[in-house]
PDB file of C-alpha atoms in Angstrom:
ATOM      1  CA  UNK A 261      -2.616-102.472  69.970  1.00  0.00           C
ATOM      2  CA  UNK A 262      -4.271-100.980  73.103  1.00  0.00           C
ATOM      3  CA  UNK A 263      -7.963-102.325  71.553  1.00  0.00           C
ATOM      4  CA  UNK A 264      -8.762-103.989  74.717  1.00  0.00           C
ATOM      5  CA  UNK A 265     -12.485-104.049  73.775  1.00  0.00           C
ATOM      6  CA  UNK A 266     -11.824-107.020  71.131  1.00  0.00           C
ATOM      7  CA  UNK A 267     -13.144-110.506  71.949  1.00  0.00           C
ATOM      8  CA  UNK A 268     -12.556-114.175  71.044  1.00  0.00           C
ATOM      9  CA  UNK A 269     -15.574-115.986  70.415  1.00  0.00           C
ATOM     10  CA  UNK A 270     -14.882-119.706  70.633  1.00  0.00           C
ATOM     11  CA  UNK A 271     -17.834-122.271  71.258  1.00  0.00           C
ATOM     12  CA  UNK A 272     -16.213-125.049  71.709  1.00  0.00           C
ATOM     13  CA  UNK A 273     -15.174-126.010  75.586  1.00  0.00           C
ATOM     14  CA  UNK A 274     -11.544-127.251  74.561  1.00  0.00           C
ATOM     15  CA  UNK A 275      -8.177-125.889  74.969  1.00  0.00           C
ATOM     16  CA  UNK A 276      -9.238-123.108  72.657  1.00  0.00           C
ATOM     17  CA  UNK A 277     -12.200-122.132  74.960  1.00  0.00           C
ATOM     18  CA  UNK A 278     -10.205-122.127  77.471  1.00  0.00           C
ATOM     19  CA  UNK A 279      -7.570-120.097  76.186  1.00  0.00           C
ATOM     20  CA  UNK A 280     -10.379-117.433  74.656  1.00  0.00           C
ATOM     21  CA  UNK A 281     -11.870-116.893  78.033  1.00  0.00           C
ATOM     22  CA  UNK A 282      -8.761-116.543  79.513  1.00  0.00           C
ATOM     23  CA  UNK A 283      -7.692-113.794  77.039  1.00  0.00           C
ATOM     24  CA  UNK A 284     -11.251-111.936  77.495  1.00  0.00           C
ATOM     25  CA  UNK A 285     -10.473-111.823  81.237  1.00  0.00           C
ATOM     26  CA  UNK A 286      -7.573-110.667  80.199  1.00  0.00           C
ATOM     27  CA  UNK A 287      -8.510-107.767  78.027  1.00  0.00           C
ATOM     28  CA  UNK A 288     -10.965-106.684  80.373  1.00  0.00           C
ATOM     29  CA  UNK A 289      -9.093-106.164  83.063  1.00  0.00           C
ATOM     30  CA  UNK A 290      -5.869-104.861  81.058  1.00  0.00           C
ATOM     31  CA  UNK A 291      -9.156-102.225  79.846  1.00  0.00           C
ATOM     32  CA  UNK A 292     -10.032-101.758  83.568  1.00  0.00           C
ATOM     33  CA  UNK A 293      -6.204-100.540  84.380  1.00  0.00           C
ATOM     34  CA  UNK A 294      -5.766 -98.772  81.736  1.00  0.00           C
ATOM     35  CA  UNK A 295      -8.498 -96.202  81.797  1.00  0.00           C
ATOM     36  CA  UNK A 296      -8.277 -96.157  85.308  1.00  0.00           C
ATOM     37  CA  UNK A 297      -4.182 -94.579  85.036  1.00  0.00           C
ATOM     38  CA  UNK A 298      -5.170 -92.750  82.014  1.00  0.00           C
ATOM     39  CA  UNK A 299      -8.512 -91.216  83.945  1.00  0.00           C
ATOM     40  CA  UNK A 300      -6.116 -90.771  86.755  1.00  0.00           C
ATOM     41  CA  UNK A 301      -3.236 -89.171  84.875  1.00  0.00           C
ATOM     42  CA  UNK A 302      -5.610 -87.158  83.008  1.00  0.00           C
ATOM     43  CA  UNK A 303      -7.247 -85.298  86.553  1.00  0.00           C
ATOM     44  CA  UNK A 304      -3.294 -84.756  88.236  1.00  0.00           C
ATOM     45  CA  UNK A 305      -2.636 -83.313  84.636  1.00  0.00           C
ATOM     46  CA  UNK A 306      -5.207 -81.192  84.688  1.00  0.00           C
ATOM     47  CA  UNK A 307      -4.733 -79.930  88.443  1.00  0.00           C
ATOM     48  CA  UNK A 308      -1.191 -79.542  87.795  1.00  0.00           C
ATOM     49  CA  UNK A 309      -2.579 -77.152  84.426  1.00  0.00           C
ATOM     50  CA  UNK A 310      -5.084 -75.633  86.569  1.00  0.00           C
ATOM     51  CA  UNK A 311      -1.872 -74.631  89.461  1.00  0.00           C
ATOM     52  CA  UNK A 312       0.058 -72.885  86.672  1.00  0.00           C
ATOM     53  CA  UNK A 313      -2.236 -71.248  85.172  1.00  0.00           C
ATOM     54  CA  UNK A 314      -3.012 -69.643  88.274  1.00  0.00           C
ATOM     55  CA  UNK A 315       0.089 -68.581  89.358  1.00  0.00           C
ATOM     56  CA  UNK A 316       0.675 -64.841  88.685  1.00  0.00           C
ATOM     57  CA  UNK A 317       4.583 -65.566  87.690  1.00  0.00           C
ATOM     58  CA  UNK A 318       4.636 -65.940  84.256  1.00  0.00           C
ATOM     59  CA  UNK A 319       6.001 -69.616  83.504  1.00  0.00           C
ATOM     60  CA  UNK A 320       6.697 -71.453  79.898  1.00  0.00           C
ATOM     61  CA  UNK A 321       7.806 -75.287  79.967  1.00  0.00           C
ATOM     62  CA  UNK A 322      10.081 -76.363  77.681  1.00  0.00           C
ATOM     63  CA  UNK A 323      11.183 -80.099  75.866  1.00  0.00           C
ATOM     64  CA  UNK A 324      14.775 -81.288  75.584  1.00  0.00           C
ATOM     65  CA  UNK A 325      14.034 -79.763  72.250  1.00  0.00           C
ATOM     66  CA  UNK A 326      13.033 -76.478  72.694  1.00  0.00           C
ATOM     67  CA  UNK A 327       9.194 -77.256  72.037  1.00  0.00           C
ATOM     68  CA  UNK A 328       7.239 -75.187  74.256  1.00  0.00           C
ATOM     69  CA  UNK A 329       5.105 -77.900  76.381  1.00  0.00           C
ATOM     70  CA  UNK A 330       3.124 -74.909  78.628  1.00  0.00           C
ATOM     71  CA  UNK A 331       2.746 -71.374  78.863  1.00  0.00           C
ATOM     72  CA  UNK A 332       0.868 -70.089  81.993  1.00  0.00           C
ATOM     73  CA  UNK A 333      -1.752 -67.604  81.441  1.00  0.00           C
ATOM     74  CA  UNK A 334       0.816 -65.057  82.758  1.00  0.00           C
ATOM     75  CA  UNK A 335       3.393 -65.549  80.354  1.00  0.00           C
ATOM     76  CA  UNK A 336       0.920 -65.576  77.306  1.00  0.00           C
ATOM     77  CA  UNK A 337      -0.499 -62.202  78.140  1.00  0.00           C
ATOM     78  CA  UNK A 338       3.237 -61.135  78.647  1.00  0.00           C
ATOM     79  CA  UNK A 339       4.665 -62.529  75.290  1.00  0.00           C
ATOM     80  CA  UNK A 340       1.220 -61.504  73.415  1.00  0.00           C
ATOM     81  CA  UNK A 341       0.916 -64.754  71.891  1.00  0.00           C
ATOM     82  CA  UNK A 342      -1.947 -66.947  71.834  1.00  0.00           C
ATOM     83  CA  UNK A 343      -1.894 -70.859  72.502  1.00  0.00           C
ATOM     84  CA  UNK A 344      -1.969 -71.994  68.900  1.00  0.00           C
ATOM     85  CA  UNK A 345       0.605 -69.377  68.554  1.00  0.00           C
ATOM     86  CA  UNK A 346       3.174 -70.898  71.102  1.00  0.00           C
ATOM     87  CA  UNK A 347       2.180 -74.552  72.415  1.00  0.00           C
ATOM     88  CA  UNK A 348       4.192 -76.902  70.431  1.00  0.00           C
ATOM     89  CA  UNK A 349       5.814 -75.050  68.679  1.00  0.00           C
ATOM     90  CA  UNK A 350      10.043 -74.999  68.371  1.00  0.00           C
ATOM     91  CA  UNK A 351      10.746 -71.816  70.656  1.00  0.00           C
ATOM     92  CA  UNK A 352      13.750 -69.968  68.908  1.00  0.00           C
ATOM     93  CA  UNK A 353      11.461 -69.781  65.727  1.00  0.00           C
ATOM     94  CA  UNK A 354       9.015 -68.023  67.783  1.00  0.00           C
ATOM     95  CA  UNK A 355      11.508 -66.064  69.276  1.00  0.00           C
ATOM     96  CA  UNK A 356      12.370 -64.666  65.741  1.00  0.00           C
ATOM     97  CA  UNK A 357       8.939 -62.938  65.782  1.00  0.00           C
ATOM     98  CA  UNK A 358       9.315 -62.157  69.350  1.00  0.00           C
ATOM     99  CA  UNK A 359      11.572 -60.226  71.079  1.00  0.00           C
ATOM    100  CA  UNK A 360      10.992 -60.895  74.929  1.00  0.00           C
ATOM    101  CA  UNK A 361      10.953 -64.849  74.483  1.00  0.00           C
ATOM    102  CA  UNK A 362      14.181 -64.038  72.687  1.00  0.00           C
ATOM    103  CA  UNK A 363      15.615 -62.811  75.528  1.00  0.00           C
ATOM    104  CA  UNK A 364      13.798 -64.891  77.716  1.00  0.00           C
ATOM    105  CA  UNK A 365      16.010 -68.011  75.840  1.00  0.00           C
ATOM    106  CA  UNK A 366      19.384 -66.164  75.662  1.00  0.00           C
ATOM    107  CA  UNK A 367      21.481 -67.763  78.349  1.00  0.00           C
ATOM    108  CA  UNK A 368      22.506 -65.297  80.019  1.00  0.00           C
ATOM    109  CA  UNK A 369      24.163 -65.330  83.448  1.00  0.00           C
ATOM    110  CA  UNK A 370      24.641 -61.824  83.960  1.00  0.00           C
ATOM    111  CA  UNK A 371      21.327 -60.792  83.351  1.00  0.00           C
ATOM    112  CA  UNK A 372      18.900 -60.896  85.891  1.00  0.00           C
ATOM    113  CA  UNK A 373      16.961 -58.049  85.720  1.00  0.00           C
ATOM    114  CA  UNK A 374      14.609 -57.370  82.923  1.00  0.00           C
ATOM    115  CA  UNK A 375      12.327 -54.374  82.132  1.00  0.00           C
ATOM    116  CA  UNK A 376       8.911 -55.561  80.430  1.00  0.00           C
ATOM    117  CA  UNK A 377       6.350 -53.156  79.267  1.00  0.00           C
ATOM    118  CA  UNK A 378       3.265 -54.389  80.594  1.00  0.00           C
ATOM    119  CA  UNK A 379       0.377 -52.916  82.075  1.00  0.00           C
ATOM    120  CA  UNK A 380       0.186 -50.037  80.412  1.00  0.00           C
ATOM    121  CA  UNK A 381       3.507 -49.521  82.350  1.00  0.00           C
ATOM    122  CA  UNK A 382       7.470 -50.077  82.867  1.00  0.00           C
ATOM    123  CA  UNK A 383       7.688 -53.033  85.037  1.00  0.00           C
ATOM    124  CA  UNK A 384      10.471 -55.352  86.083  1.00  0.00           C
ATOM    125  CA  UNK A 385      10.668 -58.946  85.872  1.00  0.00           C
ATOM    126  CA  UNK A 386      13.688 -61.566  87.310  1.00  0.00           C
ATOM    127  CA  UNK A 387      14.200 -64.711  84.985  1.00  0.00           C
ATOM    128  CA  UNK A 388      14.870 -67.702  86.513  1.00  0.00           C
ATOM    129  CA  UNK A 389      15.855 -70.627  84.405  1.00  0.00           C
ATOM    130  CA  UNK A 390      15.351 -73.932  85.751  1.00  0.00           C
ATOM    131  CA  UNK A 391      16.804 -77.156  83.821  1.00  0.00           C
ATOM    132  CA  UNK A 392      15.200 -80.196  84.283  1.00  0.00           C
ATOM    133  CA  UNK A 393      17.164 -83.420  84.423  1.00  0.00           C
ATOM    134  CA  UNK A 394      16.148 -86.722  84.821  1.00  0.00           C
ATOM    135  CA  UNK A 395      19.314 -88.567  85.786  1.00  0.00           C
ATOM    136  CA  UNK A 396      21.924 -87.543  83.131  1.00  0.00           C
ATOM    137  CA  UNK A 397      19.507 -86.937  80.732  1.00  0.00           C
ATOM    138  CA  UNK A 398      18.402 -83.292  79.887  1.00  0.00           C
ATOM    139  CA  UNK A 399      14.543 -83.190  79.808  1.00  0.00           C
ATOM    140  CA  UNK A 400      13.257 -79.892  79.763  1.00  0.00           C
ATOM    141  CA  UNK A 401      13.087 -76.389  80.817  1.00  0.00           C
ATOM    142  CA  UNK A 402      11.109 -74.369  82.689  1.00  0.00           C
ATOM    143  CA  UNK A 403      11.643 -70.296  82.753  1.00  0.00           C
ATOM    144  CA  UNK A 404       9.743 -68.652  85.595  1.00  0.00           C
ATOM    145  CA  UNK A 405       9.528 -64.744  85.594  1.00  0.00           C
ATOM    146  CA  UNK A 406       8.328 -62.791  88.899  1.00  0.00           C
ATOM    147  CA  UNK A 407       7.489 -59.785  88.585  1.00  0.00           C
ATOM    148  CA  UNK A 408       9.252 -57.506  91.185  1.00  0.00           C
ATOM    149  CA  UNK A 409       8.193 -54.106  90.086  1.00  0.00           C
ATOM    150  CA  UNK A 410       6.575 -53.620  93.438  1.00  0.00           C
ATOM    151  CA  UNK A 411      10.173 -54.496  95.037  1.00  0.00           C
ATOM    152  CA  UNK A 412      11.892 -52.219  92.366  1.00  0.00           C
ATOM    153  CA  UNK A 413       9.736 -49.310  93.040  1.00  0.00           C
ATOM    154  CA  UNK A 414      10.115 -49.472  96.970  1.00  0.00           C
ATOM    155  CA  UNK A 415      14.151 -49.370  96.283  1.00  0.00           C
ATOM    156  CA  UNK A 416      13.616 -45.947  93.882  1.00  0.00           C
ATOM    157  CA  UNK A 417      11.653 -44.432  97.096  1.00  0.00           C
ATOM    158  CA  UNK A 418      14.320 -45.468  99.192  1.00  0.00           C
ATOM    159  CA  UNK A 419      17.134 -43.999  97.440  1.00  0.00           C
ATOM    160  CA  UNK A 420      15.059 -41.081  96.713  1.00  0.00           C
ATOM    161  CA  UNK A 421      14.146 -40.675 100.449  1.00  0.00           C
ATOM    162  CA  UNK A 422      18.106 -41.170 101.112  1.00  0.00           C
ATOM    163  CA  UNK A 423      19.262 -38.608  98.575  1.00  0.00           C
ATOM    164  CA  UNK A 424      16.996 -36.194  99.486  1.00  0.00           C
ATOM    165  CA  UNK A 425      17.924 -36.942 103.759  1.00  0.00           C
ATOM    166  CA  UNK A 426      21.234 -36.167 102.981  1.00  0.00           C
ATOM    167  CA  UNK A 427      20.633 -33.656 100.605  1.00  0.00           C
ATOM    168  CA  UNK A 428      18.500 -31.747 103.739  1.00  0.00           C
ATOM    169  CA  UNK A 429      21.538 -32.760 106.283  1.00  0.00           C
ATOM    170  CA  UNK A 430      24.284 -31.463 104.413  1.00  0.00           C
ATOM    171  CA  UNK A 431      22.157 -28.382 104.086  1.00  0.00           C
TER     172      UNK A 431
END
């Protein structure tokens, strides 16, 4: 049952002595491995935590069963939810009280470009859907927006600047 701190205490030096110390060595060093993988696994999980929370695309990580597993800081702020709110939770009954992770889970093909108020502004946001598989096997999915207002607003100027060229030229 993972209690590798238990003992056997045997006194006498027969077979069952024997076979005690053996399983003590045993238990210690099954303890030994395990908390050194689980104190390993622990730090890359919370480096790999640390790298998407840091990212400034918003990200939420999804189960093969629609449980949100992560939200980055990014896409919490742009949701408005909190952690308790979202993290482990089935996502289309979160989506019912929210609209953008509503369209954030529509599968939609078409639809790349999405307009997000955020900021205290209009700004616009690509959704990319990646599906995880491990083999076969669906086993998650993570949905990355990046936010390309900047890109958006540089193509306005430019068509502006173009219009109003021509406009002058033809004048």
């Amino acid at each position: 049952n993972r209690n590798y701190a238990s003992r056997l205490y045997f006194k006498a030096n027969d077979e069952f002595g024997e076979v005690a110390t053996a399983f003590n060595e045993m238990a210690s060093r099954l303890d030994e491995y395990e908390n050194s993988n689980l104190s390993q696994l622990m730090f890359e999980k919370r480096r790999i935590d640390t790298i998407i929370n840091n990212m400034k695309d918003a990200i939420i990580g999804l189960d093969e069963d629609n449980k949100v597993l992560f939200a980055n800081t990014a896409a919490k702020q742009l949701l408005g939810l909190d952690e308790k709110d979202l993290l482990g939770k089935y996502a289309p009954d979160v989506a019912l009280r929210n609209d953008l992770l509503r369209n954030l889970l529509v599968k939609d093909e078409h639809e790349k470009l999405l307009k997000i108020y955020a900021d205290n502004k209009e700004s616009y946001f690509t959704k990319e859907p990646l599906v995880i598989f491990n083999g076969e096997q669906k086993i998650g999915e993570v949905i990355i927006l990046r936010n390309i207002t900047k890109f958006q607003e540089l193509d306005v100027a430019k068509t502006n600047f173009i219009a109003t060229i021509s406009h002058e030229l033809k004048t």
